CSV table of C-alpha atoms in Angstrom, one decimal:
chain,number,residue,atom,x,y,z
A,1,UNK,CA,5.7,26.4,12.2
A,2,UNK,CA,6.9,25.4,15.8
A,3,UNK,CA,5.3,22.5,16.1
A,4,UNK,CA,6.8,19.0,17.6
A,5,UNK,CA,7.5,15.4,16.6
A,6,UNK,CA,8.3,12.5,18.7
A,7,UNK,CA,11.6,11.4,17.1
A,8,UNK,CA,13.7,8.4,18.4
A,9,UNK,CA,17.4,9.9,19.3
A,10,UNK,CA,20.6,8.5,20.9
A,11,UNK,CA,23.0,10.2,22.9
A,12,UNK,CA,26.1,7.4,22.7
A,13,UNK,CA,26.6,4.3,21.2
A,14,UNK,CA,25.7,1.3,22.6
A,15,UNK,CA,23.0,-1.6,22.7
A,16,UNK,CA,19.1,-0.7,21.9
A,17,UNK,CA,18.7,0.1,25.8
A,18,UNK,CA,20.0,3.6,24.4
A,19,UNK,CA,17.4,4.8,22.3
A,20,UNK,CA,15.4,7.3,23.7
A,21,UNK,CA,12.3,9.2,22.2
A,22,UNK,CA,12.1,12.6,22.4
A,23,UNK,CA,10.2,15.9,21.5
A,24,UNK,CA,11.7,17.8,18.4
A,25,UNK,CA,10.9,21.1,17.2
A,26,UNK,CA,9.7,21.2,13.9
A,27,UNK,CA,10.6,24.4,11.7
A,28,UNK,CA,9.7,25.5,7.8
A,29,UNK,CA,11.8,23.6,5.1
A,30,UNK,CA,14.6,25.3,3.5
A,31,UNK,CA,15.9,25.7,0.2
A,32,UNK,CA,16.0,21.9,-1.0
A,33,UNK,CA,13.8,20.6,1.4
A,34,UNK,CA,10.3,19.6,2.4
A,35,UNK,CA,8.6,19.2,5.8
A,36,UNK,CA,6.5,14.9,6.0
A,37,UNK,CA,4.0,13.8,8.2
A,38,UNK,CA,5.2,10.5,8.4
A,39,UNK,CA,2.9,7.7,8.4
A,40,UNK,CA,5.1,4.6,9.3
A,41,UNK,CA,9.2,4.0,9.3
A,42,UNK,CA,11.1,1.1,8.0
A,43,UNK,CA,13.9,-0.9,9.8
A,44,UNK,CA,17.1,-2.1,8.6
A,45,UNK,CA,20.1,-3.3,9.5
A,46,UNK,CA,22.0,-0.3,9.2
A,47,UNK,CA,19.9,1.5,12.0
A,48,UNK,CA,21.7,-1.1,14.2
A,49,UNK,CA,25.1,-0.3,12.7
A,50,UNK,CA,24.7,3.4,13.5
A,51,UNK,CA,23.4,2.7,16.6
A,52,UNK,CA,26.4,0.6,17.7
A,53,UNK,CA,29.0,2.5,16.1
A,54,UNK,CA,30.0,0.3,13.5
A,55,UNK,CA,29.2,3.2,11.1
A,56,UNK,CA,30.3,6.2,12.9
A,57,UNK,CA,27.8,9.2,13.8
A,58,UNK,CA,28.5,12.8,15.2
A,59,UNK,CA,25.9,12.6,18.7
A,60,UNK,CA,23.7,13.0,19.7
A,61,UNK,CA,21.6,12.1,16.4
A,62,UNK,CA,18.2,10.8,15.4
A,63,UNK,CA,17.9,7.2,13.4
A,64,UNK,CA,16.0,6.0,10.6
A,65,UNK,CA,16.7,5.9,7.3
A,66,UNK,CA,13.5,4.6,5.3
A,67,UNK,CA,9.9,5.9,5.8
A,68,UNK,CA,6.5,6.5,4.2
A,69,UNK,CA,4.1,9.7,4.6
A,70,UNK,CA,2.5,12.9,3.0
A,71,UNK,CA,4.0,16.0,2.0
A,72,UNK,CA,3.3,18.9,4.3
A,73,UNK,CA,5.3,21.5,3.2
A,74,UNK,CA,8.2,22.2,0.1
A,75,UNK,CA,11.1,24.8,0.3
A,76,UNK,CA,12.4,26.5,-2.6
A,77,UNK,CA,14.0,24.8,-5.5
A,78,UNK,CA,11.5,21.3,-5.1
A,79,UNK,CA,9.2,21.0,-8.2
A,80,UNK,CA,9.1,17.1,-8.0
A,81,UNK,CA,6.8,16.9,-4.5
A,82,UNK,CA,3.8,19.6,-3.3
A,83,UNK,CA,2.2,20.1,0.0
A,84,UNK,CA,-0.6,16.7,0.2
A,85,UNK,CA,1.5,14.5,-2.0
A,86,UNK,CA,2.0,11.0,-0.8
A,87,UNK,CA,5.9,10.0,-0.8
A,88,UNK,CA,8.5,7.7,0.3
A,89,UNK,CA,12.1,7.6,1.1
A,90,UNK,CA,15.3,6.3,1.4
A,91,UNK,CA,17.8,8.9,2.5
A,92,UNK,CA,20.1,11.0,4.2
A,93,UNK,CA,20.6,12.0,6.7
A,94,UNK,CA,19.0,9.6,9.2
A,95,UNK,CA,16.0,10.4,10.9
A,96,UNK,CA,13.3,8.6,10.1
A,97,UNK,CA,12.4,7.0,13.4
A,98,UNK,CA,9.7,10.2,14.0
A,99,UNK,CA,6.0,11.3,13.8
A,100,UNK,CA,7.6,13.8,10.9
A,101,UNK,CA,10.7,16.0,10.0
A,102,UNK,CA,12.1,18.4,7.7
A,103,UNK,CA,15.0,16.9,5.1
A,104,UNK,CA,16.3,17.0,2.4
A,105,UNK,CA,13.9,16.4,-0.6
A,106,UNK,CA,16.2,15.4,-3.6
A,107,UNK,CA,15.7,11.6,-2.8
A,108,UNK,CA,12.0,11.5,-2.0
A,109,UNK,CA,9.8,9.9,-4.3
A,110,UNK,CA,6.4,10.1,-5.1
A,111,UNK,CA,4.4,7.6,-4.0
A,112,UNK,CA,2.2,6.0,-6.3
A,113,UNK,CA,-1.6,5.6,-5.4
A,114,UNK,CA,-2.5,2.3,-5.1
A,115,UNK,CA,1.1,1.4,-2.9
A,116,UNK,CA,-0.1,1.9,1.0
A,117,UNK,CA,1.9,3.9,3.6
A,118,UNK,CA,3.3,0.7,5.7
A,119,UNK,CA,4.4,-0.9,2.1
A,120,UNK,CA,6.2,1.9,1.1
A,121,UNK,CA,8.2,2.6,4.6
A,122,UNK,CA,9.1,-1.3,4.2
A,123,UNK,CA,10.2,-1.2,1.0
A,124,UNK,CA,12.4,1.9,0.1
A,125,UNK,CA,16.1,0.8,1.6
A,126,UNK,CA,15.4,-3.0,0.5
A,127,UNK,CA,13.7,-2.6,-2.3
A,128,UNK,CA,16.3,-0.4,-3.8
A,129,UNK,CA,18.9,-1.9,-2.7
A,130,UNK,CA,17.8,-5.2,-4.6
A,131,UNK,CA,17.5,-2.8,-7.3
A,132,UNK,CA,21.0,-1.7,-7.1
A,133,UNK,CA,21.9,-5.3,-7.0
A,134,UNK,CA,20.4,-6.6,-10.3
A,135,UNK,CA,20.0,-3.6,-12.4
A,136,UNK,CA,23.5,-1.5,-11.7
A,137,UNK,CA,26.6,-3.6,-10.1
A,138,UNK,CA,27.8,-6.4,-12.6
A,139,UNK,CA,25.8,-7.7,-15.3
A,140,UNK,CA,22.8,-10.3,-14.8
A,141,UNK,CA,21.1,-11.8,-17.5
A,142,UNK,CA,18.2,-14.0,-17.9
A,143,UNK,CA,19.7,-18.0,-17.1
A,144,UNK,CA,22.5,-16.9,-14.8
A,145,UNK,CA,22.8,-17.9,-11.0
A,146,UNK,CA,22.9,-16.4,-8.2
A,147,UNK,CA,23.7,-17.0,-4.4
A,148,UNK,CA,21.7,-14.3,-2.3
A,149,UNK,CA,22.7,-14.9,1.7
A,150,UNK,CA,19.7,-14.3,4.5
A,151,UNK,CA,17.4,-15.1,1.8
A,152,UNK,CA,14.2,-15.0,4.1
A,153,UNK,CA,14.8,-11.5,5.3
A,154,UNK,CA,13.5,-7.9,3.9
A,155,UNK,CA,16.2,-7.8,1.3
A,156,UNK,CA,16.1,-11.2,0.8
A,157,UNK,CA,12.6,-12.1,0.1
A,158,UNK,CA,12.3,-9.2,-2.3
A,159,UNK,CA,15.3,-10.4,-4.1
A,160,UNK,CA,13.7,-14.0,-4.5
A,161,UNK,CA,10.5,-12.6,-6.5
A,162,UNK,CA,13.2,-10.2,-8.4
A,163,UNK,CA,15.3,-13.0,-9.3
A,164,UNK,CA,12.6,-15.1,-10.5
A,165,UNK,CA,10.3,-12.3,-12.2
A,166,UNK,CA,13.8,-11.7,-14.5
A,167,UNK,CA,14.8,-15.2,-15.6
A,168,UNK,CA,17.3,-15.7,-12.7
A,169,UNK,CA,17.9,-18.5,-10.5
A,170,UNK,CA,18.6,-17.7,-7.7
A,171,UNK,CA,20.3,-19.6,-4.1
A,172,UNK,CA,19.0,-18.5,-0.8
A,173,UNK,CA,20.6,-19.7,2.2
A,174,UNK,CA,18.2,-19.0,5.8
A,175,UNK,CA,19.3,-20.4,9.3
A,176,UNK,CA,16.0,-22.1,9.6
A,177,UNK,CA,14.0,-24.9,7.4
A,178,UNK,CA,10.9,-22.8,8.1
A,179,UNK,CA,13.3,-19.7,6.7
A,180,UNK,CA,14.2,-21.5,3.3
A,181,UNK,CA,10.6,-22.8,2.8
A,182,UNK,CA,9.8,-18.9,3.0
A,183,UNK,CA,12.3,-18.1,0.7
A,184,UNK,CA,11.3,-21.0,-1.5
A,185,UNK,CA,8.0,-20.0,-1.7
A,186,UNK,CA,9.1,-16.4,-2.7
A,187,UNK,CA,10.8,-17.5,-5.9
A,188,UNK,CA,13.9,-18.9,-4.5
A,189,UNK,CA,15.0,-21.8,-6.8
A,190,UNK,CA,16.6,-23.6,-4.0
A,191,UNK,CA,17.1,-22.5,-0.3
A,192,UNK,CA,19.8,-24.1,1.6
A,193,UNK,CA,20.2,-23.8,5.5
A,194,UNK,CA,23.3,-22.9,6.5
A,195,UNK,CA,23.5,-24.4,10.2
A,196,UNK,CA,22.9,-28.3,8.9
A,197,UNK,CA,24.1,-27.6,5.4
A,198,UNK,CA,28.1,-26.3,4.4
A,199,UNK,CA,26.6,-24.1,1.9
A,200,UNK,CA,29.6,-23.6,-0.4
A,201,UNK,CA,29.7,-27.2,-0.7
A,202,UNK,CA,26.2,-27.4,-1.4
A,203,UNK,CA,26.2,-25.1,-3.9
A,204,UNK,CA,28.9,-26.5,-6.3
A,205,UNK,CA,26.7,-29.5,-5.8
A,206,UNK,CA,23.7,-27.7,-7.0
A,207,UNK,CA,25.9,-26.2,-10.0
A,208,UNK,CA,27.5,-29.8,-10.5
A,209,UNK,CA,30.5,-27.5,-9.7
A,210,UNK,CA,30.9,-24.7,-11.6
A,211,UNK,CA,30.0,-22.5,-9.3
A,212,UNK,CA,27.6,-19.7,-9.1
A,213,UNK,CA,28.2,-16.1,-11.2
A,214,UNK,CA,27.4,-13.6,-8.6
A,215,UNK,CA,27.1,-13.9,-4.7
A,216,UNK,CA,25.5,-11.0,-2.9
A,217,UNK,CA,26.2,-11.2,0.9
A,218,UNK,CA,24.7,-9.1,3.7
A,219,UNK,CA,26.2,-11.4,6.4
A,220,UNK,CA,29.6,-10.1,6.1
A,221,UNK,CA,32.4,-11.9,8.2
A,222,UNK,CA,30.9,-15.3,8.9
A,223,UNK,CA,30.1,-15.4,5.1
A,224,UNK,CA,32.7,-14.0,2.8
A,225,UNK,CA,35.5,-16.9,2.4
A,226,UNK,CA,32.8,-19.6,2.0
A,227,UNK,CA,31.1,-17.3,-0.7
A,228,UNK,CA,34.5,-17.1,-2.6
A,229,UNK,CA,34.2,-20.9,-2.5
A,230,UNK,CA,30.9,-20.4,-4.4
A,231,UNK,CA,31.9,-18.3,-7.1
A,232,UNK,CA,32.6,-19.6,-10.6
A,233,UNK,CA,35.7,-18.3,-12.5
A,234,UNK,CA,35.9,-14.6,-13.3
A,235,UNK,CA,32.5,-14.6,-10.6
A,236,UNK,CA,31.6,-11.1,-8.8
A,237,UNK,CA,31.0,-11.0,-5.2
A,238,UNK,CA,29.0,-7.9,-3.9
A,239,UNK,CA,29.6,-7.9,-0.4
A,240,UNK,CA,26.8,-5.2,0.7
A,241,UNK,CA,26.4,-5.6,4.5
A,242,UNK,CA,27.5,-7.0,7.8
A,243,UNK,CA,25.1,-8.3,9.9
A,244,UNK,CA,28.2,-10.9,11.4
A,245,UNK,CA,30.4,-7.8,11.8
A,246,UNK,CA,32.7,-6.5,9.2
A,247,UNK,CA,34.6,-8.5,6.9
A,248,UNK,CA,38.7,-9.1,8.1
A,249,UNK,CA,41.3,-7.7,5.8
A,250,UNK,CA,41.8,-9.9,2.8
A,251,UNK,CA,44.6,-10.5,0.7
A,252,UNK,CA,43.8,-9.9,-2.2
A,253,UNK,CA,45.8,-12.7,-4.3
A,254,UNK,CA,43.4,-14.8,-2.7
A,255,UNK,CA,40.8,-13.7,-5.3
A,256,UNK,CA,44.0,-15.0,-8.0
A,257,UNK,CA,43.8,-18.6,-6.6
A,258,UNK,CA,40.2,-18.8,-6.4
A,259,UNK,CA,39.9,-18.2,-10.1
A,260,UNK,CA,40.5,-14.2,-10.7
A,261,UNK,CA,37.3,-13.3,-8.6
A,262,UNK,CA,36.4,-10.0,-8.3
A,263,UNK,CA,35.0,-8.4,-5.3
A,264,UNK,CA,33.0,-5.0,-4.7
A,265,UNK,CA,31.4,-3.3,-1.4
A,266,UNK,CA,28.5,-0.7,-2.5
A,267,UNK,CA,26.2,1.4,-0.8
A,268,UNK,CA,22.7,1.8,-1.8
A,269,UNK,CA,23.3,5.4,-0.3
A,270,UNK,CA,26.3,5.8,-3.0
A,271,UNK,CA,23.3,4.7,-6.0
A,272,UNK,CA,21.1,7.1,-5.3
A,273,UNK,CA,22.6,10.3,-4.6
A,274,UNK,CA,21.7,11.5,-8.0
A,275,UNK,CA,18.0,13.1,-8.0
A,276,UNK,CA,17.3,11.8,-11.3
A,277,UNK,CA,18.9,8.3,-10.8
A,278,UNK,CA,17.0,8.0,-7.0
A,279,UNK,CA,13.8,8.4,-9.0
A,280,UNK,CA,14.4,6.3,-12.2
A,281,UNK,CA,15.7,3.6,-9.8
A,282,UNK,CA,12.4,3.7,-7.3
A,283,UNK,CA,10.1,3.8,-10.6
A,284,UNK,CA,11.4,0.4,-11.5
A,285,UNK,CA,10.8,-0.7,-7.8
A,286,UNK,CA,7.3,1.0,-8.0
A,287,UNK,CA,6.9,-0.7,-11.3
A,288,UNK,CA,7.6,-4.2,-9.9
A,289,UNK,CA,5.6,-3.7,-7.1
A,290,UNK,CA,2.2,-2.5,-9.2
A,291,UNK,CA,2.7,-5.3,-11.5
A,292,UNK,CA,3.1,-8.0,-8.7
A,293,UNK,CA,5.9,-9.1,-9.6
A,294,UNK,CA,7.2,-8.2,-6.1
A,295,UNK,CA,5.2,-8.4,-2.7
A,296,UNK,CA,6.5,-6.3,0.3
A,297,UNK,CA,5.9,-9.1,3.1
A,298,UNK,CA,5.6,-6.8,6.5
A,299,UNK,CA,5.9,-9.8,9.0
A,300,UNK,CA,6.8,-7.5,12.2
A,301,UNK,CA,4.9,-4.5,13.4
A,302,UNK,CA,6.2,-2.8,16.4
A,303,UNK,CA,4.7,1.0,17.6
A,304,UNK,CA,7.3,3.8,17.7
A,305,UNK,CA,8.0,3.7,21.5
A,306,UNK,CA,8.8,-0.2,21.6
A,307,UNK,CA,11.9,0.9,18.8
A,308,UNK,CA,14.3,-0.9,21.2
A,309,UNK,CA,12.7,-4.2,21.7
A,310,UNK,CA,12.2,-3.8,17.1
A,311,UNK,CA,16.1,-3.5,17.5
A,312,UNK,CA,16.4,-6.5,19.5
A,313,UNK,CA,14.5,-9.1,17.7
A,314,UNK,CA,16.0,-7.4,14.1
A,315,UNK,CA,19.7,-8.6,15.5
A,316,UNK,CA,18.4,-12.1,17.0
A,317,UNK,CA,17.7,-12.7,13.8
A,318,UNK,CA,14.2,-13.5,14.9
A,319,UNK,CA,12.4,-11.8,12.2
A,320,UNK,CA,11.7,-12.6,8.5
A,321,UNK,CA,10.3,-9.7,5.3
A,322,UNK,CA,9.8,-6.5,6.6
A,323,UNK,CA,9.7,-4.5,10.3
A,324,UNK,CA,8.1,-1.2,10.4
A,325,UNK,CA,7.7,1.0,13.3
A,326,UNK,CA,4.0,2.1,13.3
A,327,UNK,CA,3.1,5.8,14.1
């Protein structure tokens, strides 16, 4: 098959001016791999770090890590997807911004009827990320606390309905009162906005000072000391993204004086590189989502061409649930 996809590509690093969308030439999958019709693409924050070169990429190279469509073709060695099956990913390598593409097939997942296209392009990355989060970092049990950061976001507002569908209460923080309410009404048990509010402060208030067992921070380097501050003795910080930029260097007796912390940076990509754990993880998600315990809220829709001005509002931090790029 020769046939071509509209794929979203850039050529150098650089702001969302230097996305471009271009023609690529489909071929047959190969050992490993299947060829999907893609129906709609997620966005995430770590499009923009590839596209900046925050996290390095050889060039030129096509973006996208999350997307949602139906199975056209298999190559040898997949017996978990057929041609016509509905599926959805989060994977490597990136690439999902397009109207389809071959890849690698090991972390594609079945999608269950009843889950629609845009739903599962929004929630692949996030949802098993939060996954990740709960299920596979530290240990979380029913009655603990904890402090999720950009609680009104993708991530976020699926973590709120995770924490409370578990037993956990969980802390948002949002830079808007309109944010927390969102994140309240998602199963937050209390939101706190960070530009009127010092959250650490708030939150050993809202623990009469103990202090919160886990923090999981997106924010990165405006975040990380204050939610050190936050952490009860022995507390785990996961520190899984950098929407501020990169944490600094720390020193790490730092986490000795603030009550032998501990500190860890995953990668959802890192979680799922397994076949069999990729899958067992997105049937939990699945699960979650069938059961409504978990609603994928798709507040931003933007067609593939206008992939730039997606990029733009993602980093003003004008957006709240979900963005998809519509095909």
């Amino acid at each position: 098959m020769t046939d071509k996809a509209r794929t979203v590509v850039f050529h150098e690093t650089g702001g969302p001016e230097i996305l471009r969308l271009e023609d690529r030439t489909l071929g047959e999958p190969g050992a490993g791999e299947i060829r999907i019709r893609q129906k709609a693409c997620g966005l995430n924050f770590i499009d923009t770090y590839q596209r900046s070169g925050l996290y390095p990429m050889d060039l030129p190279h096509a973006l996208g890590m999350e997307a949602a469509g139906v199975v056209e073709a298999v190559g040898p060695g997949v017996d978990h997807l057929k041609p016509g099956d509905r599926a959805a990913y989060a994977a490597t390598p990136p690439g999902a911004y397009a109207e389809a593409r071959v890849m690698p097939a090991a972390q594609v997942c079945p999608l269950p009827e009843g889950i629609g296209f845009d739903t599962g392009a929004a929630m692949m990355l996030k949802g098993l990320t939060v996954e990740y989060l709960f299920h596979r970092t530290t240990p979380i049990s029913k009655g603990d606390t904890v402090l999720f950061h950009a609680a009104a976001g993708g991530v976020g507002l699926i973590a709120c309905q995770w924490a409370r569908s578990e037993g956990i209460t969980l802390i948002g923080t949002a830079g808007t009162d309109e944010k927390c309410q969102l994140a309240l009404d998602h199963g937050a048990t209390h939101c706190i906005n960070y530009r009127t509010e010092d959250f650490a402060a708030r939150v050993r208030e809202l623990t009469d000072g103990r202090g919160v067992d886990v923090v999981m921070d997106s924010v990165g380097k405006d975040t990380f000391e204050g939610s050190l501050d936050c952490l009860k003795p022995l507390g785990m910080m996961i520190s899984f993204g950098n929407a501020s930029g990169p944490v600094p260097p720390v020193n790490l007796g730092l986490l000795a004086q603030k009550g032998s912390l501990k500190v860890t940076r995953p990668t959802l990509f890192t979680h799922i590189a397994d076949h069999d754990t990729c899958q067992s993880m997105a049937m939990t998600l699945f699960d979650k989502v069938k059961t409504g315990a978990v609603e994928i809220r798709i507040d931003q829709r933007f067609p593939l061409e206008q992939v730039a001005e997606a990029h733009r509002t993602l980093e003003a931090r004008k957006t709240t649930g979900c963005t998809i790029l519509t095909l």
